[in-house]
PDB file of C-alpha atoms in Angstrom:
ATOM      1  CA  ALA E   1      38.293  -6.151  84.909  1.00 78.00           C
ATOM      2  CA  GLN E   2      39.193  -2.903  83.261  1.00 85.00           C
ATOM      3  CA  SER E   3      37.929   0.558  84.049  1.00 90.00           C
ATOM      4  CA  VAL E   4      38.670   4.193  83.421  1.00 93.00           C
ATOM      5  CA  THR E   5      37.984   7.188  85.620  1.00 94.00           C
ATOM      6  CA  GLN E   6      37.584  10.640  84.181  1.00 95.00           C
ATOM      7  CA  LEU E   7      38.175  13.352  86.744  1.00 90.00           C
ATOM      8  CA  GLY E   8      35.914  16.301  86.226  1.00 89.00           C
ATOM      9  CA  SER E   9      32.578  15.914  84.517  1.00 92.00           C
ATOM     10  CA  HIS E  10      32.772  19.518  83.319  1.00 95.00           C
ATOM     11  CA  VAL E  11      35.786  21.511  82.236  1.00 97.00           C
ATOM     12  CA  SER E  12      35.710  25.105  81.023  1.00 97.00           C
ATOM     13  CA  VAL E  13      38.622  26.839  79.370  1.00 97.00           C
ATOM     14  CA  SER E  14      39.021  30.095  77.524  1.00 97.00           C
ATOM     15  CA  GLU E  15      39.541  30.098  73.797  1.00 97.00           C
ATOM     16  CA  GLY E  16      43.248  29.818  73.134  1.00 97.00           C
ATOM     17  CA  ALA E  17      44.021  28.312  76.526  1.00 98.00           C
ATOM     18  CA  LEU E  18      45.419  24.888  77.274  1.00 98.00           C
ATOM     19  CA  VAL E  19      42.965  22.013  77.387  1.00 98.00           C
ATOM     20  CA  LEU E  20      43.628  19.222  79.892  1.00 98.00           C
ATOM     21  CA  LEU E  21      41.172  16.371  80.316  1.00 98.00           C
ATOM     22  CA  ARG E  22      42.113  13.724  82.830  1.00 97.00           C
ATOM     23  CA  CYS E  23      41.779   9.971  82.544  1.00 97.00           C
ATOM     24  CA  ASN E  24      43.108   7.282  84.840  1.00 96.00           C
ATOM     25  CA  TYR E  25      42.828   3.610  84.063  1.00 95.00           C
ATOM     26  CA  SER E  26      42.787   0.322  85.881  1.00 92.00           C
ATOM     27  CA  SER E  27      43.736  -2.843  84.066  1.00 86.00           C
ATOM     28  CA  SER E  28      45.239  -6.208  84.942  1.00 80.00           C
ATOM     29  CA  VAL E  29      46.717  -6.540  81.460  1.00 82.00           C
ATOM     30  CA  PRO E  30      48.573  -4.033  79.304  1.00 82.00           C
ATOM     31  CA  PRO E  31      45.834  -1.618  78.331  1.00 87.00           C
ATOM     32  CA  TYR E  32      44.852  -0.144  75.043  1.00 89.00           C
ATOM     33  CA  LEU E  33      43.508   3.331  75.641  1.00 92.00           C
ATOM     34  CA  PHE E  34      41.334   5.565  73.532  1.00 93.00           C
ATOM     35  CA  TRP E  35      39.909   9.061  73.527  1.00 96.00           C
ATOM     36  CA  TYR E  36      36.662   9.720  71.711  1.00 95.00           C
ATOM     37  CA  VAL E  37      34.782  12.960  71.090  1.00 95.00           C
ATOM     38  CA  GLN E  38      31.016  13.247  70.857  1.00 90.00           C
ATOM     39  CA  TYR E  39      29.329  16.306  69.416  1.00 88.00           C
ATOM     40  CA  PRO E  40      25.671  16.948  70.289  1.00 81.00           C
ATOM     41  CA  ASN E  41      23.319  14.282  68.979  1.00 73.00           C
ATOM     42  CA  GLN E  42      26.097  12.493  67.168  1.00 78.00           C
ATOM     43  CA  GLY E  43      27.981   9.259  67.582  1.00 80.00           C
ATOM     44  CA  LEU E  44      31.543   8.995  68.757  1.00 88.00           C
ATOM     45  CA  GLN E  45      34.588   9.928  66.752  1.00 90.00           C
ATOM     46  CA  LEU E  46      38.009   8.544  67.563  1.00 90.00           C
ATOM     47  CA  LEU E  47      40.518  11.231  68.527  1.00 94.00           C
ATOM     48  CA  LEU E  48      43.485   9.003  69.242  1.00 93.00           C
ATOM     49  CA  LYS E  49      44.522   5.681  70.692  1.00 90.00           C
ATOM     50  CA  TYR E  50      47.452   4.223  72.602  1.00 90.00           C
ATOM     51  CA  THR E  51      48.632   0.814  71.474  1.00 83.00           C
ATOM     52  CA  SER E  52      52.024   0.587  73.217  1.00 78.00           C
ATOM     53  CA  ALA E  53      54.002   1.798  70.211  1.00 77.00           C
ATOM     54  CA  ALA E  54      54.727   5.233  71.689  1.00 85.00           C
ATOM     55  CA  THR E  55      53.784   6.816  74.987  1.00 90.00           C
ATOM     56  CA  LEU E  56      52.957  10.187  73.432  1.00 94.00           C
ATOM     57  CA  VAL E  57      50.126   9.809  70.988  1.00 94.00           C
ATOM     58  CA  LYS E  58      49.066  12.489  68.562  1.00 95.00           C
ATOM     59  CA  GLY E  59      45.525  12.559  67.320  1.00 94.00           C
ATOM     60  CA  ILE E  60      43.231  14.589  65.174  1.00 92.00           C
ATOM     61  CA  ASN E  61      42.246  18.221  65.676  1.00 92.00           C
ATOM     62  CA  GLY E  62      45.505  19.026  67.461  1.00 95.00           C
ATOM     63  CA  PHE E  63      44.903  16.750  70.449  1.00 97.00           C
ATOM     64  CA  GLU E  64      47.481  14.502  72.013  1.00 97.00           C
ATOM     65  CA  ALA E  65      47.683  12.224  75.023  1.00 97.00           C
ATOM     66  CA  GLU E  66      50.531  10.749  77.025  1.00 95.00           C
ATOM     67  CA  PHE E  67      50.486   7.270  78.498  1.00 95.00           C
ATOM     68  CA  LYS E  68      52.103   7.203  81.941  1.00 94.00           C
ATOM     69  CA  LYS E  69      52.233   3.727  83.364  1.00 92.00           C
ATOM     70  CA  SER E  70      53.597   4.867  86.735  1.00 92.00           C
ATOM     71  CA  GLU E  71      50.599   7.143  87.165  1.00 94.00           C
ATOM     72  CA  THR E  72      48.119   4.874  85.350  1.00 94.00           C
ATOM     73  CA  SER E  73      47.064   7.937  83.415  1.00 96.00           C
ATOM     74  CA  PHE E  74      46.246   8.870  79.853  1.00 97.00           C
ATOM     75  CA  HIS E  75      45.385  12.562  79.982  1.00 97.00           C
ATOM     76  CA  LEU E  76      44.238  14.396  76.868  1.00 98.00           C
ATOM     77  CA  THR E  77      45.703  17.798  76.024  1.00 98.00           C
ATOM     78  CA  LYS E  78      45.527  20.483  73.402  1.00 98.00           C
ATOM     79  CA  PRO E  79      47.779  23.556  73.539  1.00 97.00           C
ATOM     80  CA  SER E  80      45.192  26.055  72.337  1.00 97.00           C
ATOM     81  CA  ALA E  81      41.451  25.571  72.635  1.00 97.00           C
ATOM     82  CA  HIS E  82      39.118  26.468  69.806  1.00 96.00           C
ATOM     83  CA  MET E  83      35.392  27.052  69.958  1.00 96.00           C
ATOM     84  CA  ARG E  84      34.786  23.976  67.826  1.00 94.00           C
ATOM     85  CA  ASP E  85      36.379  21.818  70.538  1.00 96.00           C
ATOM     86  CA  ALA E  86      33.280  22.200  72.704  1.00 96.00           C
ATOM     87  CA  ALA E  87      31.955  18.653  73.030  1.00 96.00           C
ATOM     88  CA  GLU E  88      31.808  15.611  75.276  1.00 93.00           C
ATOM     89  CA  TYR E  89      35.021  13.623  75.574  1.00 96.00           C
ATOM     90  CA  PHE E  90      35.216   9.995  76.572  1.00 95.00           C
ATOM     91  CA  CYS E  91      38.197   7.968  77.623  1.00 96.00           C
ATOM     92  CA  ALA E  92      37.970   4.220  76.995  1.00 93.00           C
ATOM     93  CA  VAL E  93      40.017   1.099  77.652  1.00 92.00           C
ATOM     94  CA  SER E  94      40.227  -2.260  75.963  1.00 87.00           C
ATOM     95  CA  ASP E  95      42.511  -5.253  76.285  1.00 79.00           C
ATOM     96  CA  SER E  96      43.125  -5.179  72.557  1.00 73.00           C
ATOM     97  CA  ASP E  97      43.344  -2.746  69.713  1.00 66.00           C
ATOM     98  CA  PHE E  98      41.475  -5.119  67.485  1.00 67.00           C
ATOM     99  CA  GLY E  99      38.137  -3.610  66.687  1.00 61.00           C
ATOM    100  CA  ASN E 100      36.201  -6.672  67.792  1.00 64.00           C
ATOM    101  CA  GLU E 101      37.142  -6.297  71.432  1.00 75.00           C
ATOM    102  CA  LYS E 102      34.755  -4.439  73.673  1.00 81.00           C
ATOM    103  CA  LEU E 103      35.470  -0.997  74.998  1.00 87.00           C
ATOM    104  CA  THR E 104      34.835   0.208  78.524  1.00 90.00           C
ATOM    105  CA  PHE E 105      34.085   3.901  78.664  1.00 92.00           C
ATOM    106  CA  GLY E 106      34.537   6.502  81.333  1.00 93.00           C
ATOM    107  CA  THR E 107      31.698   8.782  82.371  1.00 91.00           C
ATOM    108  CA  GLY E 108      32.778  11.559  80.062  1.00 93.00           C
ATOM    109  CA  THR E 109      33.931  15.148  80.413  1.00 96.00           C
ATOM    110  CA  ARG E 110      31.982  17.993  78.899  1.00 95.00           C
ATOM    111  CA  LEU E 111      34.338  20.636  77.574  1.00 97.00           C
ATOM    112  CA  THR E 112      33.060  24.200  77.348  1.00 97.00           C
ATOM    113  CA  ILE E 113      35.045  26.873  75.570  1.00 97.00           C
ATOM    114  CA  ILE E 114      34.680  30.425  76.821  1.00 96.00           C
ATOM    115  CA  PRO E 115      34.964  33.063  74.075  1.00 95.00           C
TER     116      PRO E 115
ATOM    117  CA  GLY S   1      35.932   5.169  54.489  1.00 64.00           C
ATOM    118  CA  ALA S   2      34.539   3.139  57.416  1.00 77.00           C
ATOM    119  CA  VAL S   3      31.163   4.847  57.702  1.00 86.00           C
ATOM    120  CA  VAL S   4      28.430   3.484  59.919  1.00 92.00           C
ATOM    121  CA  SER S   5      24.840   4.663  59.631  1.00 93.00           C
ATOM    122  CA  GLN S   6      21.826   4.216  61.848  1.00 95.00           C
ATOM    123  CA  HIS S   7      18.164   4.429  61.031  1.00 96.00           C
ATOM    124  CA  PRO S   8      16.063   6.045  62.231  1.00 96.00           C
ATOM    125  CA  SER S   9      17.898   8.919  63.852  1.00 94.00           C
ATOM    126  CA  ARG S  10      14.938   9.656  66.084  1.00 96.00           C
ATOM    127  CA  VAL S  11      11.837   7.680  66.946  1.00 97.00           C
ATOM    128  CA  ILE S  12       8.879   8.313  69.195  1.00 97.00           C
ATOM    129  CA  CYS S  13       6.598   5.433  70.049  1.00 95.00           C
ATOM    130  CA  LYS S  14       3.828   4.534  72.405  1.00 96.00           C
ATOM    131  CA  SER S  15       4.405   2.378  75.435  1.00 96.00           C
ATOM    132  CA  GLY S  16       3.939  -1.300  74.631  1.00 96.00           C
ATOM    133  CA  THR S  17       4.981  -1.106  71.009  1.00 96.00           C
ATOM    134  CA  SER S  18       8.166  -2.480  69.471  1.00 97.00           C
ATOM    135  CA  VAL S  19      10.807  -0.421  67.744  1.00 97.00           C
ATOM    136  CA  LYS S  20      13.495  -1.599  65.347  1.00 97.00           C
ATOM    137  CA  ILE S  21      16.772   0.264  64.913  1.00 97.00           C
ATOM    138  CA  GLU S  22      19.103  -0.519  62.032  1.00 97.00           C
ATOM    139  CA  CYS S  23      22.856  -0.231  62.005  1.00 96.00           C
ATOM    140  CA  ARG S  24      24.667  -0.443  58.684  1.00 95.00           C
ATOM    141  CA  SER S  25      28.305  -0.428  57.702  1.00 92.00           C
ATOM    142  CA  LEU S  26      28.247   1.448  54.420  1.00 91.00           C
ATOM    143  CA  ASP S  27      31.647   0.786  52.922  1.00 87.00           C
ATOM    144  CA  PHE S  28      33.040  -2.192  54.757  1.00 86.00           C
ATOM    145  CA  GLN S  29      32.037  -5.591  56.004  1.00 87.00           C
ATOM    146  CA  ALA S  30      31.503  -5.670  59.739  1.00 86.00           C
ATOM    147  CA  THR S  31      32.175  -9.001  61.331  1.00 84.00           C
ATOM    148  CA  THR S  32      31.361  -7.595  64.756  1.00 88.00           C
ATOM    149  CA  MET S  33      28.844  -4.980  65.798  1.00 92.00           C
ATOM    150  CA  PHE S  34      28.235  -3.545  69.206  1.00 93.00           C
ATOM    151  CA  TRP S  35      25.146  -1.924  70.667  1.00 96.00           C
ATOM    152  CA  TYR S  36      25.456   0.741  73.334  1.00 95.00           C
ATOM    153  CA  ARG S  37      22.960   2.704  75.291  1.00 95.00           C
ATOM    154  CA  GLN S  38      23.591   6.185  76.626  1.00 89.00           C
ATOM    155  CA  PHE S  39      21.428   7.950  79.168  1.00 84.00           C
ATOM    156  CA  PRO S  40      21.495  11.746  79.347  1.00 79.00           C
ATOM    157  CA  LYS S  41      24.812  13.059  80.589  1.00 74.00           C
ATOM    158  CA  GLN S  42      26.129   9.565  81.155  1.00 79.00           C
ATOM    159  CA  SER S  43      28.605   7.304  79.472  1.00 83.00           C
ATOM    160  CA  LEU S  44      27.982   4.615  76.925  1.00 87.00           C
ATOM    161  CA  MET S  45      27.045   1.281  78.385  1.00 91.00           C
ATOM    162  CA  LEU S  46      27.625  -1.765  76.253  1.00 92.00           C
ATOM    163  CA  MET S  47      24.452  -3.773  75.823  1.00 95.00           C
ATOM    164  CA  ALA S  48      25.558  -6.575  73.544  1.00 94.00           C
ATOM    165  CA  THR S  49      28.079  -7.762  71.008  1.00 91.00           C
ATOM    166  CA  SER S  50      26.945  -9.404  67.826  1.00 90.00           C
ATOM    167  CA  ASN S  51      28.914 -11.399  65.314  1.00 86.00           C
ATOM    168  CA  GLU S  52      27.568 -12.048  61.866  1.00 82.00           C
ATOM    169  CA  GLY S  53      25.635 -15.259  61.682  1.00 80.00           C
ATOM    170  CA  SER S  54      25.673 -16.059  65.366  1.00 83.00           C
ATOM    171  CA  LYS S  55      23.708 -15.152  68.449  1.00 87.00           C
ATOM    172  CA  ALA S  56      24.495 -11.929  70.226  1.00 91.00           C
ATOM    173  CA  THR S  57      26.357 -11.902  73.519  1.00 92.00           C
ATOM    174  CA  TYR S  58      24.561  -9.751  76.055  1.00 95.00           C
ATOM    175  CA  GLU S  59      26.126  -7.904  78.938  1.00 93.00           C
ATOM    176  CA  GLN S  60      25.062  -8.691  82.437  1.00 92.00           C
ATOM    177  CA  GLY S  61      21.749  -7.104  83.317  1.00 92.00           C
ATOM    178  CA  VAL S  62      20.568  -6.638  79.728  1.00 94.00           C
ATOM    179  CA  GLU S  63      17.387  -8.542  78.957  1.00 94.00           C
ATOM    180  CA  LYS S  64      17.929 -10.501  75.773  1.00 92.00           C
ATOM    181  CA  ASP S  65      14.210 -11.055  75.270  1.00 94.00           C
ATOM    182  CA  LYS S  66      13.547  -7.361  75.454  1.00 96.00           C
ATOM    183  CA  PHE S  67      16.430  -6.187  73.296  1.00 96.00           C
ATOM    184  CA  LEU S  68      16.515  -8.482  70.282  1.00 95.00           C
ATOM    185  CA  ILE S  69      19.632  -8.249  68.189  1.00 94.00           C
ATOM    186  CA  ASN S  70      20.015  -9.696  64.734  1.00 90.00           C
ATOM    187  CA  HIS S  71      23.232  -9.595  62.699  1.00 88.00           C
ATOM    188  CA  ALA S  72      22.085 -11.367  59.585  1.00 82.00           C
ATOM    189  CA  SER S  73      24.615  -9.938  57.170  1.00 89.00           C
ATOM    190  CA  LEU S  74      28.077  -8.421  57.197  1.00 89.00           C
ATOM    191  CA  THR S  75      26.667  -4.946  56.724  1.00 92.00           C
ATOM    192  CA  LEU S  76      23.524  -4.909  58.841  1.00 93.00           C
ATOM    193  CA  SER S  77      22.615  -5.409  62.471  1.00 94.00           C
ATOM    194  CA  THR S  78      19.254  -4.608  63.988  1.00 95.00           C
ATOM    195  CA  LEU S  79      18.190  -3.895  67.539  1.00 97.00           C
ATOM    196  CA  THR S  80      14.524  -4.374  68.339  1.00 97.00           C
ATOM    197  CA  VAL S  81      13.202  -2.964  71.577  1.00 97.00           C
ATOM    198  CA  THR S  82      10.162  -5.090  72.321  1.00 96.00           C
ATOM    199  CA  SER S  83       7.219  -3.831  74.348  1.00 96.00           C
ATOM    200  CA  ALA S  84       8.964  -0.539  74.930  1.00 96.00           C
ATOM    201  CA  HIS S  85       8.372   1.400  78.133  1.00 96.00           C
ATOM    202  CA  PRO S  86       9.268   4.984  79.070  1.00 95.00           C
ATOM    203  CA  GLU S  87      12.349   3.779  80.951  1.00 94.00           C
ATOM    204  CA  ASP S  88      13.701   2.450  77.642  1.00 95.00           C
ATOM    205  CA  SER S  89      13.920   6.008  76.353  1.00 95.00           C
ATOM    206  CA  SER S  90      17.570   6.576  75.624  1.00 94.00           C
ATOM    207  CA  PHE S  91      20.192   7.200  72.971  1.00 93.00           C
ATOM    208  CA  TYR S  92      21.167   3.955  71.274  1.00 95.00           C
ATOM    209  CA  ILE S  93      24.493   3.845  69.481  1.00 94.00           C
ATOM    210  CA  CYS S  94      25.953   1.050  67.418  1.00 95.00           C
ATOM    211  CA  SER S  95      29.524   0.486  66.381  1.00 93.00           C
ATOM    212  CA  ALA S  96      31.106  -1.853  63.901  1.00 91.00           C
ATOM    213  CA  SER S  97      34.505  -3.354  63.347  1.00 86.00           C
ATOM    214  CA  ARG S  98      36.013  -5.020  60.346  1.00 78.00           C
ATOM    215  CA  ASP S  99      37.676  -8.389  60.269  1.00 65.00           C
ATOM    216  CA  TYR S 100      39.820  -8.976  63.352  1.00 59.00           C
ATOM    217  CA  MET S 101      42.924  -8.822  61.232  1.00 59.00           C
ATOM    218  CA  TYR S 102      42.507  -5.061  61.040  1.00 57.00           C
ATOM    219  CA  GLN S 103      44.194  -3.481  64.029  1.00 57.00           C
ATOM    220  CA  GLU S 104      41.846  -0.599  64.455  1.00 64.00           C
ATOM    221  CA  THR S 105      39.086   0.459  66.716  1.00 69.00           C
ATOM    222  CA  GLN S 106      35.365   0.455  66.271  1.00 83.00           C
ATOM    223  CA  TYR S 107      33.505   2.828  64.000  1.00 88.00           C
ATOM    224  CA  PHE S 108      30.481   4.405  65.589  1.00 91.00           C
ATOM    225  CA  GLY S 109      27.128   5.265  64.126  1.00 93.00           C
ATOM    226  CA  PRO S 110      25.470   8.629  64.764  1.00 91.00           C
ATOM    227  CA  GLY S 111      22.991   7.154  67.229  1.00 92.00           C
ATOM    228  CA  THR S 112      19.227   6.765  67.481  1.00 95.00           C
ATOM    229  CA  ARG S 113      17.248   8.712  70.025  1.00 94.00           C
ATOM    230  CA  LEU S 114      14.276   6.721  71.285  1.00 96.00           C
ATOM    231  CA  LEU S 115      11.455   8.352  73.195  1.00 96.00           C
ATOM    232  CA  VAL S 116       8.740   6.113  74.583  1.00 96.00           C
ATOM    233  CA  LEU S 117       5.575   7.892  75.642  1.00 96.00           C
TER     234      LEU S 117
END
């Protein structure tokens, strides 16, 4: 069985500060890992995904994440937070990067940006 | 490209009635669609996976007779909540994926907020 754990249900950072959202995974097979963003009353938008090609993955909106097998982590970062980054962020794991495989989501982290 | 829509975006119904939610892939053919449910401030929980032309596969604990899923075409899947009760109030989100040959993730709809009175 696969699972992801997101540490911190709420994270607040000042505008312009570093954003760090934590995600640890558990998987018996090589995992495929994803970060999604959800704005209020909207569906999920893919930020980035790890598919074993490179451990540092760059996504949209200036976000990136690094896969660390030794730490079973896939933390999401952004060097400088912007007000528009305020949203809910979900880490997810799958045993495939084919779209027809089911995703298992973490509980989410709500990011608040302080002006 | 790869846009998924849901209709309605919001619905309020009385307890005991049935509600149908549509999920459409607007610019691609979706061989697989997923239905998720999200309670306030919680994560998405997969309810079922549907493949075009076949019966949906439900996750453990999801009542298949209560949550009827139909995937009759490559661009449309429907979720019908039968005899809805207040505890069924939630945010329902669908996602769709193209043919398995495409190495990409699922595309999510904007969600449908259901309130059962």
